[in-house]
């Protein structure tokens, strides 16, 4: 399997620990799509976005090259999960090919995954499968915010402890996909945020789901999250106290002509 796979080995943790996207995001996607026939969720992972799309579109094709991620995806009568494509990593020259019918898709979504793709090849596939006027929307999120004290600990983990263990593609997330060449007519999107109410342990589980945290563990044999746990709990004060955690979503949306 020729793709940069950073999540299959901890697919269960990823499915349990990641926050959910706001319903308003999917309401907007459905409203902007020219029709609500079929949506393609590319790089669907455990199907989080696909489930929300299936509540608004007649059919959803959700694709991901990771069998382990798809194994954690929730079944839905309107979703067809496909373990494809097998070759798509950024810069590998292998292309991005799916079994989706030509001119069949009303909306293409990519949630927290576009930075892993061979973008020119993926864009070519989007042009093939999308109906004229179809909506393209790719979004990502980087740093979360809790309190200044907690944010300082998380930033230390992100930059100082794990900095060397992030893949090069991560910089695209940090910049909110701003430098990516998306050759579709731009569609302005409202501001969206993810918000969850978590205990300190729930935040720690989320941090453990980071690809860099897993790479650090595999490379060094040490648990980076365990190393900052006491510091984070101290910043949290009462570890059982529920705090609001939020992330700003960065969106690149366009109309496929």
PDB file of C-alpha atoms in Angstrom:
ATOM      1  CA  UNK A   1       0.000   0.000   0.000  1.00  0.00           C
ATOM      2  CA  UNK A   2       1.764   3.122  -1.234  1.00  0.00           C
ATOM      3  CA  UNK A   3       0.565   6.031   0.885  1.00  0.00           C
ATOM      4  CA  UNK A   4       1.733   7.929   3.930  1.00  0.00           C
ATOM      5  CA  UNK A   5      -0.175   6.108   6.640  1.00  0.00           C
ATOM      6  CA  UNK A   6       0.055   7.924   9.966  1.00  0.00           C
ATOM      7  CA  UNK A   7      -3.164   6.747  11.602  1.00  0.00           C
ATOM      8  CA  UNK A   8      -3.931   3.079  10.864  1.00  0.00           C
ATOM      9  CA  UNK A   9      -1.949   1.795  13.840  1.00  0.00           C
ATOM     10  CA  UNK A  10      -3.984   3.883  16.259  1.00  0.00           C
ATOM     11  CA  UNK A  11      -7.299   3.973  14.399  1.00  0.00           C
ATOM     12  CA  UNK A  12      -9.261   3.064  17.531  1.00  0.00           C
ATOM     13  CA  UNK A  13      -7.780   5.926  19.553  1.00  0.00           C
ATOM     14  CA  UNK A  14      -8.274   8.302  16.628  1.00  0.00           C
ATOM     15  CA  UNK A  15     -11.955   7.394  16.349  1.00  0.00           C
ATOM     16  CA  UNK A  16     -12.568   7.838  20.073  1.00  0.00           C
ATOM     17  CA  UNK A  17     -10.473  10.935  20.789  1.00  0.00           C
ATOM     18  CA  UNK A  18     -11.051  13.290  17.869  1.00  0.00           C
ATOM     19  CA  UNK A  19     -13.607  16.117  18.173  1.00  0.00           C
ATOM     20  CA  UNK A  20     -16.642  16.294  15.900  1.00  0.00           C
ATOM     21  CA  UNK A  21     -17.277  18.925  13.273  1.00  0.00           C
ATOM     22  CA  UNK A  22     -20.155  21.363  13.829  1.00  0.00           C
ATOM     23  CA  UNK A  23     -23.547  20.626  12.299  1.00  0.00           C
ATOM     24  CA  UNK A  24     -23.584  24.159  10.869  1.00  0.00           C
ATOM     25  CA  UNK A  25     -20.672  23.200   8.615  1.00  0.00           C
ATOM     26  CA  UNK A  26     -22.651  20.413   6.971  1.00  0.00           C
ATOM     27  CA  UNK A  27     -25.773  22.551   6.704  1.00  0.00           C
ATOM     28  CA  UNK A  28     -23.667  25.058   4.770  1.00  0.00           C
ATOM     29  CA  UNK A  29     -22.160  22.376   2.529  1.00  0.00           C
ATOM     30  CA  UNK A  30     -25.594  21.016   1.659  1.00  0.00           C
ATOM     31  CA  UNK A  31     -26.930  24.507   0.958  1.00  0.00           C
ATOM     32  CA  UNK A  32     -23.995  25.339  -1.345  1.00  0.00           C
ATOM     33  CA  UNK A  33     -24.107  22.076  -3.305  1.00  0.00           C
ATOM     34  CA  UNK A  34     -26.062  22.367  -6.579  1.00  0.00           C
ATOM     35  CA  UNK A  35     -28.026  19.244  -5.628  1.00  0.00           C
ATOM     36  CA  UNK A  36     -28.136  16.778  -2.771  1.00  0.00           C
ATOM     37  CA  UNK A  37     -27.740  13.640  -4.806  1.00  0.00           C
ATOM     38  CA  UNK A  38     -24.261  12.225  -4.173  1.00  0.00           C
ATOM     39  CA  UNK A  39     -21.355  13.529  -2.096  1.00  0.00           C
ATOM     40  CA  UNK A  40     -17.812  12.180  -2.140  1.00  0.00           C
ATOM     41  CA  UNK A  41     -15.926  12.308   1.164  1.00  0.00           C
ATOM     42  CA  UNK A  42     -12.282  11.779   0.197  1.00  0.00           C
ATOM     43  CA  UNK A  43      -9.844  10.584   2.846  1.00  0.00           C
ATOM     44  CA  UNK A  44     -12.834   9.810   5.042  1.00  0.00           C
ATOM     45  CA  UNK A  45     -10.910   8.108   7.852  1.00  0.00           C
ATOM     46  CA  UNK A  46     -13.389   6.742  10.373  1.00  0.00           C
ATOM     47  CA  UNK A  47     -16.358   8.303   8.580  1.00  0.00           C
ATOM     48  CA  UNK A  48     -17.030  11.205  10.905  1.00  0.00           C
ATOM     49  CA  UNK A  49     -17.792  13.689   8.123  1.00  0.00           C
ATOM     50  CA  UNK A  50     -19.502  11.049   6.012  1.00  0.00           C
ATOM     51  CA  UNK A  51     -22.135  10.366   8.663  1.00  0.00           C
ATOM     52  CA  UNK A  52     -23.057  14.052   8.791  1.00  0.00           C
ATOM     53  CA  UNK A  53     -23.154  14.256   4.998  1.00  0.00           C
ATOM     54  CA  UNK A  54     -25.434  11.211   4.840  1.00  0.00           C
ATOM     55  CA  UNK A  55     -28.005  13.102   6.880  1.00  0.00           C
ATOM     56  CA  UNK A  56     -28.183  15.688   4.090  1.00  0.00           C
ATOM     57  CA  UNK A  57     -27.370  13.885   0.830  1.00  0.00           C
ATOM     58  CA  UNK A  58     -29.164  10.957  -0.771  1.00  0.00           C
ATOM     59  CA  UNK A  59     -25.910   9.065  -1.137  1.00  0.00           C
ATOM     60  CA  UNK A  60     -22.334   9.375   0.122  1.00  0.00           C
ATOM     61  CA  UNK A  61     -19.268   7.650  -1.279  1.00  0.00           C
ATOM     62  CA  UNK A  62     -16.576   7.700   1.409  1.00  0.00           C
ATOM     63  CA  UNK A  63     -13.081   6.648   0.356  1.00  0.00           C
ATOM     64  CA  UNK A  64      -9.911   5.998   2.320  1.00  0.00           C
ATOM     65  CA  UNK A  65      -6.805   3.888   1.636  1.00  0.00           C
ATOM     66  CA  UNK A  66      -6.611   2.726   5.275  1.00  0.00           C
ATOM     67  CA  UNK A  67      -8.487  -0.494   5.956  1.00  0.00           C
ATOM     68  CA  UNK A  68      -7.986   0.022   9.689  1.00  0.00           C
ATOM     69  CA  UNK A  69      -9.614   3.439   9.634  1.00  0.00           C
ATOM     70  CA  UNK A  70     -12.560   2.180   7.600  1.00  0.00           C
ATOM     71  CA  UNK A  71     -13.007  -0.691  10.057  1.00  0.00           C
ATOM     72  CA  UNK A  72     -13.846   1.936  12.700  1.00  0.00           C
ATOM     73  CA  UNK A  73     -16.350   3.757  10.480  1.00  0.00           C
ATOM     74  CA  UNK A  74     -19.998   3.665  11.491  1.00  0.00           C
ATOM     75  CA  UNK A  75     -22.334   1.988   9.028  1.00  0.00           C
ATOM     76  CA  UNK A  76     -25.083   4.071   7.468  1.00  0.00           C
ATOM     77  CA  UNK A  77     -27.580   3.043   4.776  1.00  0.00           C
ATOM     78  CA  UNK A  78     -26.660   6.043   2.631  1.00  0.00           C
ATOM     79  CA  UNK A  79     -22.880   5.603   2.874  1.00  0.00           C
ATOM     80  CA  UNK A  80     -20.787   3.347   0.678  1.00  0.00           C
ATOM     81  CA  UNK A  81     -17.268   2.982   2.061  1.00  0.00           C
ATOM     82  CA  UNK A  82     -14.557   2.163  -0.456  1.00  0.00           C
ATOM     83  CA  UNK A  83     -10.977   1.216   0.390  1.00  0.00           C
ATOM     84  CA  UNK A  84      -9.377   3.366  -2.298  1.00  0.00           C
ATOM     85  CA  UNK A  85      -7.240   4.782  -3.777  1.00  0.00           C
ATOM     86  CA  UNK A  86      -4.147   2.802  -2.870  1.00  0.00           C
ATOM     87  CA  UNK A  87      -1.656   5.312  -4.294  1.00  0.00           C
ATOM     88  CA  UNK A  88      -2.004   8.993  -3.592  1.00  0.00           C
ATOM     89  CA  UNK A  89       0.705  10.396  -1.317  1.00  0.00           C
ATOM     90  CA  UNK A  90       1.948  13.904  -1.992  1.00  0.00           C
ATOM     91  CA  UNK A  91       4.680  13.911  -4.589  1.00  0.00           C
ATOM     92  CA  UNK A  92       4.746  10.166  -5.256  1.00  0.00           C
ATOM     93  CA  UNK A  93       3.614  10.589  -8.866  1.00  0.00           C
ATOM     94  CA  UNK A  94       1.264   7.624  -8.610  1.00  0.00           C
ATOM     95  CA  UNK A  95      -1.891   9.578  -9.334  1.00  0.00           C
ATOM     96  CA  UNK A  96      -5.216   9.486  -7.577  1.00  0.00           C
ATOM     97  CA  UNK A  97      -7.705   7.075  -9.101  1.00  0.00           C
ATOM     98  CA  UNK A  98     -11.090   5.960  -7.783  1.00  0.00           C
ATOM     99  CA  UNK A  99     -13.959   3.839  -9.081  1.00  0.00           C
ATOM    100  CA  UNK A 100     -16.420   6.752  -8.817  1.00  0.00           C
ATOM    101  CA  UNK A 101     -18.466   7.361 -11.961  1.00  0.00           C
ATOM    102  CA  UNK A 102     -17.649  10.351 -14.143  1.00  0.00           C
ATOM    103  CA  UNK A 103     -19.890  13.435 -13.700  1.00  0.00           C
ATOM    104  CA  UNK A 104     -21.719  11.911 -10.729  1.00  0.00           C
ATOM    105  CA  UNK A 105     -20.795  14.007  -7.683  1.00  0.00           C
ATOM    106  CA  UNK A 106     -22.565  17.108  -6.332  1.00  0.00           C
ATOM    107  CA  UNK A 107     -20.109  17.847  -3.517  1.00  0.00           C
ATOM    108  CA  UNK A 108     -16.535  16.780  -2.768  1.00  0.00           C
ATOM    109  CA  UNK A 109     -15.360  17.098   0.827  1.00  0.00           C
ATOM    110  CA  UNK A 110     -11.964  16.528   2.412  1.00  0.00           C
ATOM    111  CA  UNK A 111     -11.813  16.765   6.204  1.00  0.00           C
ATOM    112  CA  UNK A 112      -8.341  17.140   7.763  1.00  0.00           C
ATOM    113  CA  UNK A 113      -6.734  15.098   4.980  1.00  0.00           C
ATOM    114  CA  UNK A 114      -5.943  17.214   1.902  1.00  0.00           C
ATOM    115  CA  UNK A 115      -2.350  17.799   3.003  1.00  0.00           C
ATOM    116  CA  UNK A 116      -1.609  14.093   2.519  1.00  0.00           C
ATOM    117  CA  UNK A 117      -2.775  14.014  -1.108  1.00  0.00           C
ATOM    118  CA  UNK A 118      -0.931  14.279  -4.397  1.00  0.00           C
ATOM    119  CA  UNK A 119      -2.877  17.477  -5.026  1.00  0.00           C
ATOM    120  CA  UNK A 120      -2.621  17.832  -8.839  1.00  0.00           C
ATOM    121  CA  UNK A 121      -3.648  14.196  -9.320  1.00  0.00           C
ATOM    122  CA  UNK A 122      -6.479  14.545  -6.817  1.00  0.00           C
ATOM    123  CA  UNK A 123      -7.744  17.730  -8.482  1.00  0.00           C
ATOM    124  CA  UNK A 124      -7.778  15.904 -11.819  1.00  0.00           C
ATOM    125  CA  UNK A 125      -9.908  13.161 -10.264  1.00  0.00           C
ATOM    126  CA  UNK A 126     -12.251  15.759  -8.759  1.00  0.00           C
ATOM    127  CA  UNK A 127     -12.715  17.297 -12.206  1.00  0.00           C
ATOM    128  CA  UNK A 128     -13.514  13.871 -13.637  1.00  0.00           C
ATOM    129  CA  UNK A 129     -16.130  12.812 -11.102  1.00  0.00           C
ATOM    130  CA  UNK A 130     -17.747  16.173 -10.276  1.00  0.00           C
ATOM    131  CA  UNK A 131     -20.823  17.479 -12.021  1.00  0.00           C
ATOM    132  CA  UNK A 132     -20.524  20.993 -13.466  1.00  0.00           C
ATOM    133  CA  UNK A 133     -21.001  23.452 -10.615  1.00  0.00           C
ATOM    134  CA  UNK A 134     -20.277  20.886  -7.907  1.00  0.00           C
ATOM    135  CA  UNK A 135     -18.994  22.173  -4.584  1.00  0.00           C
ATOM    136  CA  UNK A 136     -15.446  21.420  -3.481  1.00  0.00           C
ATOM    137  CA  UNK A 137     -14.662  21.947   0.205  1.00  0.00           C
ATOM    138  CA  UNK A 138     -11.530  21.017   2.144  1.00  0.00           C
ATOM    139  CA  UNK A 139     -10.958  22.022   5.736  1.00  0.00           C
ATOM    140  CA  UNK A 140      -8.440  21.501   8.493  1.00  0.00           C
ATOM    141  CA  UNK A 141      -7.722  22.492  12.077  1.00  0.00           C
ATOM    142  CA  UNK A 142      -4.489  22.985  13.979  1.00  0.00           C
ATOM    143  CA  UNK A 143      -4.110  24.309  17.513  1.00  0.00           C
ATOM    144  CA  UNK A 144      -6.852  24.047  20.095  1.00  0.00           C
ATOM    145  CA  UNK A 145      -7.552  26.675  22.729  1.00  0.00           C
ATOM    146  CA  UNK A 146      -8.582  26.026  26.323  1.00  0.00           C
ATOM    147  CA  UNK A 147      -7.047  28.480  28.803  1.00  0.00           C
ATOM    148  CA  UNK A 148      -3.758  30.405  28.536  1.00  0.00           C
ATOM    149  CA  UNK A 149      -2.080  28.028  30.997  1.00  0.00           C
ATOM    150  CA  UNK A 150      -3.266  24.876  29.238  1.00  0.00           C
ATOM    151  CA  UNK A 151      -2.501  26.342  25.819  1.00  0.00           C
ATOM    152  CA  UNK A 152       1.095  26.971  26.897  1.00  0.00           C
ATOM    153  CA  UNK A 153       1.572  23.306  27.817  1.00  0.00           C
ATOM    154  CA  UNK A 154       0.022  22.115  24.553  1.00  0.00           C
ATOM    155  CA  UNK A 155       2.174  24.521  22.521  1.00  0.00           C
ATOM    156  CA  UNK A 156       5.286  23.230  24.317  1.00  0.00           C
ATOM    157  CA  UNK A 157       4.309  19.677  23.397  1.00  0.00           C
ATOM    158  CA  UNK A 158       3.555  20.626  19.797  1.00  0.00           C
ATOM    159  CA  UNK A 159       6.645  22.718  19.095  1.00  0.00           C
ATOM    160  CA  UNK A 160       9.377  21.698  21.521  1.00  0.00           C
ATOM    161  CA  UNK A 161       8.738  18.033  22.257  1.00  0.00           C
ATOM    162  CA  UNK A 162       7.188  16.846  18.992  1.00  0.00           C
ATOM    163  CA  UNK A 163       8.437  19.485  16.576  1.00  0.00           C
ATOM    164  CA  UNK A 164      10.908  17.200  14.812  1.00  0.00           C
ATOM    165  CA  UNK A 165       8.356  14.397  14.546  1.00  0.00           C
ATOM    166  CA  UNK A 166       5.713  16.197  12.500  1.00  0.00           C
ATOM    167  CA  UNK A 167       5.604  15.257   8.822  1.00  0.00           C
ATOM    168  CA  UNK A 168       6.508  18.008   6.389  1.00  0.00           C
ATOM    169  CA  UNK A 169       2.894  18.157   5.203  1.00  0.00           C
ATOM    170  CA  UNK A 170       1.848  19.412   8.630  1.00  0.00           C
ATOM    171  CA  UNK A 171       2.979  22.925   7.730  1.00  0.00           C
ATOM    172  CA  UNK A 172       0.066  23.067   5.277  1.00  0.00           C
ATOM    173  CA  UNK A 173      -2.310  22.556   8.193  1.00  0.00           C
ATOM    174  CA  UNK A 174      -0.548  25.157  10.313  1.00  0.00           C
ATOM    175  CA  UNK A 175      -1.055  27.712   7.542  1.00  0.00           C
ATOM    176  CA  UNK A 176      -4.695  26.721   7.034  1.00  0.00           C
ATOM    177  CA  UNK A 177      -4.122  25.413   3.488  1.00  0.00           C
ATOM    178  CA  UNK A 178      -3.520  29.015   2.392  1.00  0.00           C
ATOM    179  CA  UNK A 179      -0.690  28.144  -0.012  1.00  0.00           C
ATOM    180  CA  UNK A 180      -2.433  25.254  -1.760  1.00  0.00           C
ATOM    181  CA  UNK A 181      -3.350  25.804  -5.398  1.00  0.00           C
ATOM    182  CA  UNK A 182      -7.076  25.055  -5.551  1.00  0.00           C
ATOM    183  CA  UNK A 183      -8.027  25.826  -9.176  1.00  0.00           C
ATOM    184  CA  UNK A 184     -11.757  26.242  -8.643  1.00  0.00           C
ATOM    185  CA  UNK A 185     -13.862  29.408  -8.506  1.00  0.00           C
ATOM    186  CA  UNK A 186     -13.602  30.436  -4.832  1.00  0.00           C
ATOM    187  CA  UNK A 187     -16.649  30.112  -2.606  1.00  0.00           C
ATOM    188  CA  UNK A 188     -16.587  32.171   0.584  1.00  0.00           C
ATOM    189  CA  UNK A 189     -17.369  30.163   3.695  1.00  0.00           C
ATOM    190  CA  UNK A 190     -18.570  31.372   7.090  1.00  0.00           C
ATOM    191  CA  UNK A 191     -16.304  30.986  10.097  1.00  0.00           C
ATOM    192  CA  UNK A 192     -16.677  27.572  11.714  1.00  0.00           C
ATOM    193  CA  UNK A 193     -15.386  26.276  15.046  1.00  0.00           C
ATOM    194  CA  UNK A 194     -15.352  22.904  16.712  1.00  0.00           C
ATOM    195  CA  UNK A 195     -16.269  23.063  20.378  1.00  0.00           C
ATOM    196  CA  UNK A 196     -16.239  20.278  22.947  1.00  0.00           C
ATOM    197  CA  UNK A 197     -16.491  20.153  26.725  1.00  0.00           C
ATOM    198  CA  UNK A 198     -13.714  17.901  27.985  1.00  0.00           C
ATOM    199  CA  UNK A 199     -11.912  16.841  31.116  1.00  0.00           C
ATOM    200  CA  UNK A 200      -8.119  16.945  31.196  1.00  0.00           C
ATOM    201  CA  UNK A 201      -7.941  13.210  30.471  1.00  0.00           C
ATOM    202  CA  UNK A 202     -10.032  13.635  27.349  1.00  0.00           C
ATOM    203  CA  UNK A 203      -7.686  16.329  26.097  1.00  0.00           C
ATOM    204  CA  UNK A 204      -4.704  14.073  26.820  1.00  0.00           C
ATOM    205  CA  UNK A 205      -6.313  11.302  24.761  1.00  0.00           C
ATOM    206  CA  UNK A 206      -6.743  13.746  21.893  1.00  0.00           C
ATOM    207  CA  UNK A 207      -3.086  14.777  22.120  1.00  0.00           C
ATOM    208  CA  UNK A 208      -2.092  11.106  22.059  1.00  0.00           C
ATOM    209  CA  UNK A 209      -3.948  10.723  18.745  1.00  0.00           C
ATOM    210  CA  UNK A 210      -1.591  13.189  17.042  1.00  0.00           C
ATOM    211  CA  UNK A 211       0.494  11.528  14.344  1.00  0.00           C
ATOM    212  CA  UNK A 212       3.655  13.124  15.773  1.00  0.00           C
ATOM    213  CA  UNK A 213       2.937  11.706  19.237  1.00  0.00           C
ATOM    214  CA  UNK A 214       2.627   8.233  17.760  1.00  0.00           C
ATOM    215  CA  UNK A 215       5.784   8.688  15.674  1.00  0.00           C
ATOM    216  CA  UNK A 216       7.667   9.895  18.775  1.00  0.00           C
ATOM    217  CA  UNK A 217       6.545   6.801  20.692  1.00  0.00           C
ATOM    218  CA  UNK A 218       7.519   4.459  17.862  1.00  0.00           C
ATOM    219  CA  UNK A 219      10.886   6.143  17.276  1.00  0.00           C
ATOM    220  CA  UNK A 220      12.067   6.747  20.842  1.00  0.00           C
ATOM    221  CA  UNK A 221      10.074   4.236  22.861  1.00  0.00           C
ATOM    222  CA  UNK A 222       8.982   7.095  25.124  1.00  0.00           C
ATOM    223  CA  UNK A 223       5.497   8.488  25.648  1.00  0.00           C
ATOM    224  CA  UNK A 224       5.519  12.233  25.005  1.00  0.00           C
ATOM    225  CA  UNK A 225       2.026  12.622  26.445  1.00  0.00           C
ATOM    226  CA  UNK A 226       2.992  10.958  29.724  1.00  0.00           C
ATOM    227  CA  UNK A 227       5.936  13.347  29.943  1.00  0.00           C
ATOM    228  CA  UNK A 228       3.687  16.432  29.922  1.00  0.00           C
ATOM    229  CA  UNK A 229       0.713  14.967  31.813  1.00  0.00           C
ATOM    230  CA  UNK A 230       1.608  16.351  35.247  1.00  0.00           C
ATOM    231  CA  UNK A 231       2.245  19.788  33.793  1.00  0.00           C
ATOM    232  CA  UNK A 232      -1.056  19.781  31.939  1.00  0.00           C
ATOM    233  CA  UNK A 233      -3.004  18.546  34.968  1.00  0.00           C
ATOM    234  CA  UNK A 234      -1.483  21.330  37.054  1.00  0.00           C
ATOM    235  CA  UNK A 235      -2.500  23.888  34.448  1.00  0.00           C
ATOM    236  CA  UNK A 236      -5.997  22.401  34.378  1.00  0.00           C
ATOM    237  CA  UNK A 237      -6.211  22.544  38.212  1.00  0.00           C
ATOM    238  CA  UNK A 238      -9.028  20.038  38.805  1.00  0.00           C
ATOM    239  CA  UNK A 239      -8.539  17.232  36.246  1.00  0.00           C
ATOM    240  CA  UNK A 240     -12.207  16.246  36.472  1.00  0.00           C
ATOM    241  CA  UNK A 241     -13.376  19.782  35.828  1.00  0.00           C
ATOM    242  CA  UNK A 242     -14.932  20.102  32.381  1.00  0.00           C
ATOM    243  CA  UNK A 243     -13.524  22.891  30.239  1.00  0.00           C
ATOM    244  CA  UNK A 244     -14.491  24.213  26.824  1.00  0.00           C
ATOM    245  CA  UNK A 245     -11.981  23.286  24.108  1.00  0.00           C
ATOM    246  CA  UNK A 246     -12.269  24.855  20.680  1.00  0.00           C
ATOM    247  CA  UNK A 247     -10.542  24.781  17.311  1.00  0.00           C
ATOM    248  CA  UNK A 248     -10.927  27.174  14.396  1.00  0.00           C
ATOM    249  CA  UNK A 249     -11.569  25.450  11.076  1.00  0.00           C
ATOM    250  CA  UNK A 250      -9.666  26.698   8.026  1.00  0.00           C
ATOM    251  CA  UNK A 251     -11.671  26.222   4.832  1.00  0.00           C
ATOM    252  CA  UNK A 252     -10.809  26.191   1.122  1.00  0.00           C
ATOM    253  CA  UNK A 253     -13.977  25.943  -0.951  1.00  0.00           C
ATOM    254  CA  UNK A 254     -14.663  26.347  -4.645  1.00  0.00           C
ATOM    255  CA  UNK A 255     -17.025  25.661  -7.501  1.00  0.00           C
ATOM    256  CA  UNK A 256     -15.955  22.993 -10.005  1.00  0.00           C
ATOM    257  CA  UNK A 257     -16.622  24.351 -13.492  1.00  0.00           C
TER     258      UNK A 257
END
